[in-house]
mmCIF file of C-alpha atoms and ligand atoms in Angstrom:
data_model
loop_
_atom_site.group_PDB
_atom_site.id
_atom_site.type_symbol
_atom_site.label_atom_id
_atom_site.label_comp_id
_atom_site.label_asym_id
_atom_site.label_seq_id
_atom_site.Cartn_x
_atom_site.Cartn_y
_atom_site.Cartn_z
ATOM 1 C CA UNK A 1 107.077 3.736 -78.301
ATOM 2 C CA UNK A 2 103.602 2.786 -77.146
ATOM 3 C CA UNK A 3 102.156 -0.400 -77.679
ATOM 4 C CA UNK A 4 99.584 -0.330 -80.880
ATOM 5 C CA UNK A 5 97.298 -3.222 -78.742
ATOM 6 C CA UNK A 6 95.616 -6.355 -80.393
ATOM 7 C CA UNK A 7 94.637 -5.671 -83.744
ATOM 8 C CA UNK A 8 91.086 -6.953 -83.047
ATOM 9 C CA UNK A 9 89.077 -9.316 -81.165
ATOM 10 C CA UNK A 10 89.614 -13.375 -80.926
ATOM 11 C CA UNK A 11 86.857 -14.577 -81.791
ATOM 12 C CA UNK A 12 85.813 -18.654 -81.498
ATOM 13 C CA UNK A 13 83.073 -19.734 -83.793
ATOM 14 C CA UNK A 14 82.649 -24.156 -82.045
ATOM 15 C CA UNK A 15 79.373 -26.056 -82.400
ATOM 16 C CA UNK A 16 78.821 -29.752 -83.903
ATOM 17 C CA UNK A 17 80.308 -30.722 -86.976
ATOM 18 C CA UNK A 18 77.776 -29.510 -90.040
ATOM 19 C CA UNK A 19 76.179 -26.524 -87.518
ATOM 20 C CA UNK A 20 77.549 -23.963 -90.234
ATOM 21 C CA UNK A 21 80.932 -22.628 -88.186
ATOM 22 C CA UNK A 22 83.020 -22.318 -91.404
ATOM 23 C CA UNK A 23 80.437 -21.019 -93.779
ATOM 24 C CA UNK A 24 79.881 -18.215 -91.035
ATOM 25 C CA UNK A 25 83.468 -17.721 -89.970
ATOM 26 C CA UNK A 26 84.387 -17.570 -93.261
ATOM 27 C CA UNK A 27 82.204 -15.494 -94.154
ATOM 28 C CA UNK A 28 82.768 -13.153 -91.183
ATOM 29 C CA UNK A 29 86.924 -12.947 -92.027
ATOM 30 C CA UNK A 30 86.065 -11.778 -95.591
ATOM 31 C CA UNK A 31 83.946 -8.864 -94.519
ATOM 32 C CA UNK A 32 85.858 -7.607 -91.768
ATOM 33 C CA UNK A 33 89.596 -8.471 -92.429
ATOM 34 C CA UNK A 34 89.942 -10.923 -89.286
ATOM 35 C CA UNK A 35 92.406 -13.756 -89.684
ATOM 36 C CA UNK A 36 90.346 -16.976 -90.111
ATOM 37 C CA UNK A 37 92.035 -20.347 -88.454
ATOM 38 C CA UNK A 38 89.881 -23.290 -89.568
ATOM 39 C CA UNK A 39 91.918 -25.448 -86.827
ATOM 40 C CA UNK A 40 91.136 -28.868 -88.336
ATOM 41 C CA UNK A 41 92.374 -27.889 -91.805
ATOM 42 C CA UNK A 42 95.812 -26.377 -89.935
ATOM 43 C CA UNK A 43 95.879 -29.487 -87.729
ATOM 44 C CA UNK A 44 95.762 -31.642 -91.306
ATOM 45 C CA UNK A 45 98.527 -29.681 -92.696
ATOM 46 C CA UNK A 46 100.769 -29.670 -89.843
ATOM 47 C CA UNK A 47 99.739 -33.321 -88.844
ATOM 48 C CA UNK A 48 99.162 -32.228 -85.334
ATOM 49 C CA UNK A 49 97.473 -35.378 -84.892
ATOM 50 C CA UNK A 50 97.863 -38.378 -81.693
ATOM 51 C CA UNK A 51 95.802 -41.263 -82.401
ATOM 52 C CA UNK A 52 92.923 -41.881 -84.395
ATOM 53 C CA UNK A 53 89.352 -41.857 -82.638
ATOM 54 C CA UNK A 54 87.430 -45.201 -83.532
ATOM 55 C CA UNK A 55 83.520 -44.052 -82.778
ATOM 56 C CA UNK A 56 83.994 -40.743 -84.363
ATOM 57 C CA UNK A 57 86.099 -41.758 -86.988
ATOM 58 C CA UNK A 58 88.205 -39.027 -87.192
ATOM 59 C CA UNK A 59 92.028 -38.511 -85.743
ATOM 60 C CA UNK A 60 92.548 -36.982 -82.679
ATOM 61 C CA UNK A 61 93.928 -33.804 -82.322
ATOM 62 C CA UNK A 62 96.868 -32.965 -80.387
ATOM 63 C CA UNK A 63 95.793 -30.380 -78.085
ATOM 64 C CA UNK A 64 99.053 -29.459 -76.611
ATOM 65 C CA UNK A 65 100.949 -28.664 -80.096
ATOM 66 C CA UNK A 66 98.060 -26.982 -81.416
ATOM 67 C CA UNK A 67 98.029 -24.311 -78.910
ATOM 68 C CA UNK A 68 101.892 -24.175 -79.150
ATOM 69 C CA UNK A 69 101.062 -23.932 -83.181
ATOM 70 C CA UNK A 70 98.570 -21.017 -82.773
ATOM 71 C CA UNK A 71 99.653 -19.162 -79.641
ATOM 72 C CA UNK A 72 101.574 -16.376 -80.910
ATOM 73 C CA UNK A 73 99.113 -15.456 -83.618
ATOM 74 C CA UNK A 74 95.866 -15.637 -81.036
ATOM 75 C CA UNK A 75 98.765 -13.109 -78.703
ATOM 76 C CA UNK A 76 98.428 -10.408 -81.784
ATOM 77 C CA UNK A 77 94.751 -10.677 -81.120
ATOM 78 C CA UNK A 78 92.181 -10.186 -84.768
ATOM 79 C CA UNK A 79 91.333 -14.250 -85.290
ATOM 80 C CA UNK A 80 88.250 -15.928 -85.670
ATOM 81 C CA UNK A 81 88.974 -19.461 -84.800
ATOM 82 C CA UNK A 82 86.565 -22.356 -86.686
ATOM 83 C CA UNK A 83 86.754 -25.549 -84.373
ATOM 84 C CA UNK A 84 84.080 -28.657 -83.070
ATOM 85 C CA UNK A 85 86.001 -27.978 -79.927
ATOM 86 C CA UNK A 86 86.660 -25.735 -77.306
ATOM 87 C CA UNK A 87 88.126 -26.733 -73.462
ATOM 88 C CA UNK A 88 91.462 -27.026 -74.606
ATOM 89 C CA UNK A 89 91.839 -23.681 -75.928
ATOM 90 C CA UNK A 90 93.486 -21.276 -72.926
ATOM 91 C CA UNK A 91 90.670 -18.967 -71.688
ATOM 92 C CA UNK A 92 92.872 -15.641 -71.874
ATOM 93 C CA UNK A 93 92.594 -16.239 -75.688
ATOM 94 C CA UNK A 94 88.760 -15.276 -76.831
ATOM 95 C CA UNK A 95 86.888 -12.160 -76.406
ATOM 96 C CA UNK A 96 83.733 -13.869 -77.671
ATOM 97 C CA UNK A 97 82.452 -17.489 -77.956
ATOM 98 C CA UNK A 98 79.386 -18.607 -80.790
ATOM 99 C CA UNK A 99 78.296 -21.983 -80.549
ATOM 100 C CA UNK A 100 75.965 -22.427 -83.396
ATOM 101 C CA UNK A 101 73.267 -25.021 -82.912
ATOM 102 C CA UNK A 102 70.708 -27.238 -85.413
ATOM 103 C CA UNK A 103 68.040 -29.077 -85.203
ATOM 104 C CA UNK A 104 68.361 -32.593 -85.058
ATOM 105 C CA UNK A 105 66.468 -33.047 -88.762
ATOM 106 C CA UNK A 106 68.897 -30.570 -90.327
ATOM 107 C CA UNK A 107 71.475 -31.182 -89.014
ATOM 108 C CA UNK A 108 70.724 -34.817 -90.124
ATOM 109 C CA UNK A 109 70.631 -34.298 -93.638
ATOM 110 C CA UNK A 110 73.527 -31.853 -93.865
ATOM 111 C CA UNK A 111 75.683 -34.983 -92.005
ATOM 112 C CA UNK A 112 74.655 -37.243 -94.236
ATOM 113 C CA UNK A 113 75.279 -35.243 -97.536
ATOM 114 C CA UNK A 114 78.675 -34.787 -96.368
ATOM 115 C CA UNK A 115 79.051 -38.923 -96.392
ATOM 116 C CA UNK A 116 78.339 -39.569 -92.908
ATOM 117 C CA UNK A 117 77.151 -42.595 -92.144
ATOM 118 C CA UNK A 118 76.427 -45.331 -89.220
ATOM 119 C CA UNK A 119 78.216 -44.655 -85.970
ATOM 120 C CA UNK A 120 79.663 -41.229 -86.911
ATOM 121 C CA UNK A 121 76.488 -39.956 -87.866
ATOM 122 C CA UNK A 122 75.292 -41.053 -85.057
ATOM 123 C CA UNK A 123 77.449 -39.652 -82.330
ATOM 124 C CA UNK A 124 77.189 -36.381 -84.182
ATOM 125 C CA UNK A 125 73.777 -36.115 -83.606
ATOM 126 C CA UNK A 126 73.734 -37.346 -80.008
ATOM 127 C CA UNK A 127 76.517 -34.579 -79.533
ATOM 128 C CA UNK A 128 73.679 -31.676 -80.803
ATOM 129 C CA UNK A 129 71.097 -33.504 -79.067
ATOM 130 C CA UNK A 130 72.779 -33.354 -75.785
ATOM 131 C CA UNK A 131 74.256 -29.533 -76.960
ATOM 132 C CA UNK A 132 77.938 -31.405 -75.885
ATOM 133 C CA UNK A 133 79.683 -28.435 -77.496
ATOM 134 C CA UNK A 134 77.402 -25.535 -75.601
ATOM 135 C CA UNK A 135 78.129 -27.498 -72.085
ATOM 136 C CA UNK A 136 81.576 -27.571 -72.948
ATOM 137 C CA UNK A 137 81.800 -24.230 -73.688
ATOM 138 C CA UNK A 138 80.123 -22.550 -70.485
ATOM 139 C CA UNK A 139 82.269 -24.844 -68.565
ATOM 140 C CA UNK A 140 85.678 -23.569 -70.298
ATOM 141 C CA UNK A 141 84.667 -19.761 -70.921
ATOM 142 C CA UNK A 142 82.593 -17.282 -68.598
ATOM 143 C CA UNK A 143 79.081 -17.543 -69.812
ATOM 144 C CA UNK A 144 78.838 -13.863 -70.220
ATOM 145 C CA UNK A 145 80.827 -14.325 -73.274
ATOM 146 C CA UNK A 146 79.270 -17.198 -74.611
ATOM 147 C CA UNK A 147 76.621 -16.902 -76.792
ATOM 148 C CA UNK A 148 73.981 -19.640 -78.753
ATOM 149 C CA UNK A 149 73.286 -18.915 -82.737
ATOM 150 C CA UNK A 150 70.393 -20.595 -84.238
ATOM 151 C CA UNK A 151 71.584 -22.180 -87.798
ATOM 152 C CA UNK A 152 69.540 -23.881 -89.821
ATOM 153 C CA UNK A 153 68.228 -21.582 -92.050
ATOM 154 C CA UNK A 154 69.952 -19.403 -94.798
ATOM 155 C CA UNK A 155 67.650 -16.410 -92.991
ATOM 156 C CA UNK A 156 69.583 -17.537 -89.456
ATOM 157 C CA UNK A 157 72.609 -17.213 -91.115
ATOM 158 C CA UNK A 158 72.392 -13.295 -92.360
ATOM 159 C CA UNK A 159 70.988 -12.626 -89.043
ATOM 160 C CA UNK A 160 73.668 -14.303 -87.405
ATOM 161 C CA UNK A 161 76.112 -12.719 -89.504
ATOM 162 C CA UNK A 162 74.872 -8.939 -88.497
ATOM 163 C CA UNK A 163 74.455 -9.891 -84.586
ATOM 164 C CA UNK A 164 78.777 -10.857 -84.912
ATOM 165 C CA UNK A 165 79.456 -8.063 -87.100
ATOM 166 C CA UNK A 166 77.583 -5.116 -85.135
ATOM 167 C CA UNK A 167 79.180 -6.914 -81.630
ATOM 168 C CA UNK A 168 83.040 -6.555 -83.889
ATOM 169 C CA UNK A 169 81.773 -3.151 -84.426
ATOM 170 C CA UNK A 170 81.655 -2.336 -81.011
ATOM 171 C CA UNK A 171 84.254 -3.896 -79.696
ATOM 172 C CA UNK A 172 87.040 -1.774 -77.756
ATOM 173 C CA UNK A 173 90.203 -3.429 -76.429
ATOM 174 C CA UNK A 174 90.727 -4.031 -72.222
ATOM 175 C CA UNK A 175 92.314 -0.978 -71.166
ATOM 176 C CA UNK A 176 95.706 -2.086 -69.614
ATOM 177 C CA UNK A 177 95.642 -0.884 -65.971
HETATM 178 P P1 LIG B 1 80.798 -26.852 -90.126
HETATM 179 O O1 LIG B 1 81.966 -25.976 -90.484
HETATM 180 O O2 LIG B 1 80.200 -26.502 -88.788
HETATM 181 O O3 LIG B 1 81.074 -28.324 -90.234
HETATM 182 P P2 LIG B 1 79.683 -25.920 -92.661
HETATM 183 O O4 LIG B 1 79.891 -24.436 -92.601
HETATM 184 O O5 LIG B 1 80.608 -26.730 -93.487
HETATM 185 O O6 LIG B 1 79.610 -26.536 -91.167
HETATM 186 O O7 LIG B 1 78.153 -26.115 -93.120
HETATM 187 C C1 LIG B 1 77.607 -27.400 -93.376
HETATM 188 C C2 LIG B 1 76.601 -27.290 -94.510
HETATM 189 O O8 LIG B 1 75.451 -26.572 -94.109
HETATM 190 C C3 LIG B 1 77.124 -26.557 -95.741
HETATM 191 O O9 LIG B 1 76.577 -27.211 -96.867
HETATM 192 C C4 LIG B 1 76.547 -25.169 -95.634
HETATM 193 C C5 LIG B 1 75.257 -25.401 -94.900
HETATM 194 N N1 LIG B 1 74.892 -24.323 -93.961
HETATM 195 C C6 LIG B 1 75.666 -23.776 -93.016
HETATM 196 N N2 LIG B 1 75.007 -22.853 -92.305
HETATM 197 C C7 LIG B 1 73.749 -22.821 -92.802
HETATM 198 C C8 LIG B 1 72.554 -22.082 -92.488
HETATM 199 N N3 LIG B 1 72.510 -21.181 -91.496
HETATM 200 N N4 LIG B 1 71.445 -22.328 -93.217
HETATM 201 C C9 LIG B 1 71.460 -23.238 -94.214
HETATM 202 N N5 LIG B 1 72.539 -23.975 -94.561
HETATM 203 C C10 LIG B 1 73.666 -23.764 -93.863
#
């Protein structure tokens, strides 16, 4: 019997904490049917955690058993994938990579109504201010496939959400050769 292919594209939504990823990746899965993987919130559940990080106040994650974890899901292909991070991820696994970004102001107050305070504020902004997350992800992915989305305003967010949608649309699967 033939092979039916991926049943969509992998899709990685990364960007600084408070940048919007699960309100749009969320939002994406409902209208399309994609499998969303909010990897923190698995990573809680399953306690893939090693170590807890002091200036960011937050555990660590265990890279190595959360790939293991989401591997054979991300090999059926049809996931959007929510995450602050993205080199540890294997390469092979997206089709398409959003960072959102913020500005620093926004981005300030949406930190801060979440609780954030001090130090992990802080290093939350430096990490949009220096776009950590972008650099990381042209490193890790070819930069054809990465893309910047502006977040900050509810406006940014629709046209965000039709920019992903119409690229889904589109999107055909690699021919095997
Ligand atoms: P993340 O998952 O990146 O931590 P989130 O989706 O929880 O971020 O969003 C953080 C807050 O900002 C939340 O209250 C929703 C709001 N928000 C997200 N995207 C937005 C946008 N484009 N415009 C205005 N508010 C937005």
């Amino acid at each position: 019997m033939a092979s039916t292919g991926p049943r969509g594209p992998n899709i990685l939504i990364t960007g600084t904490p408070g940048t919007g990823k699960t309100t749009l990746a969320s939002e994406l899965a409902q209208r399309t049917g994609l499998n969303y993987i909010d990897v923190s919130q698995l990573a809680t559940e399953q306690e893939l955690f090693d170590g807890y990080d002091d200036e960011l106040q937050c555990p660590i994650l265990d890279d190595d058993r959360v790939v293991d974890e989401l591997e054979e899901e991300m090999s059926k292909g049809g996931n959007i994938v929510d995450y602050h991070g993205c080199e540890f991820f294997p390469e092979r696994w997206f089709d398409i990579v959003f960072v959102l970004r913020t500005d620093n102001s926004v981005l300030y107050e949406r930190l801060q109504q979440r609780g954030y305070t001090g130090k992990k504020l802080e290093s939350n902004i430096e990490c949009e201010i220096f776009q950590t997350v972008l650099d990381e992800a042209k490193e890790s992915y070819r930069p054809e496939i990465v893309h910047e989305l502006q977040s900050n305003t509810s406006e940014q967010l629709e046209d965000n959400l039709e920019k992903v949608l119409a690229w889904i649309a589109m999107w055909q699967p690699t021919p095997v050769t």
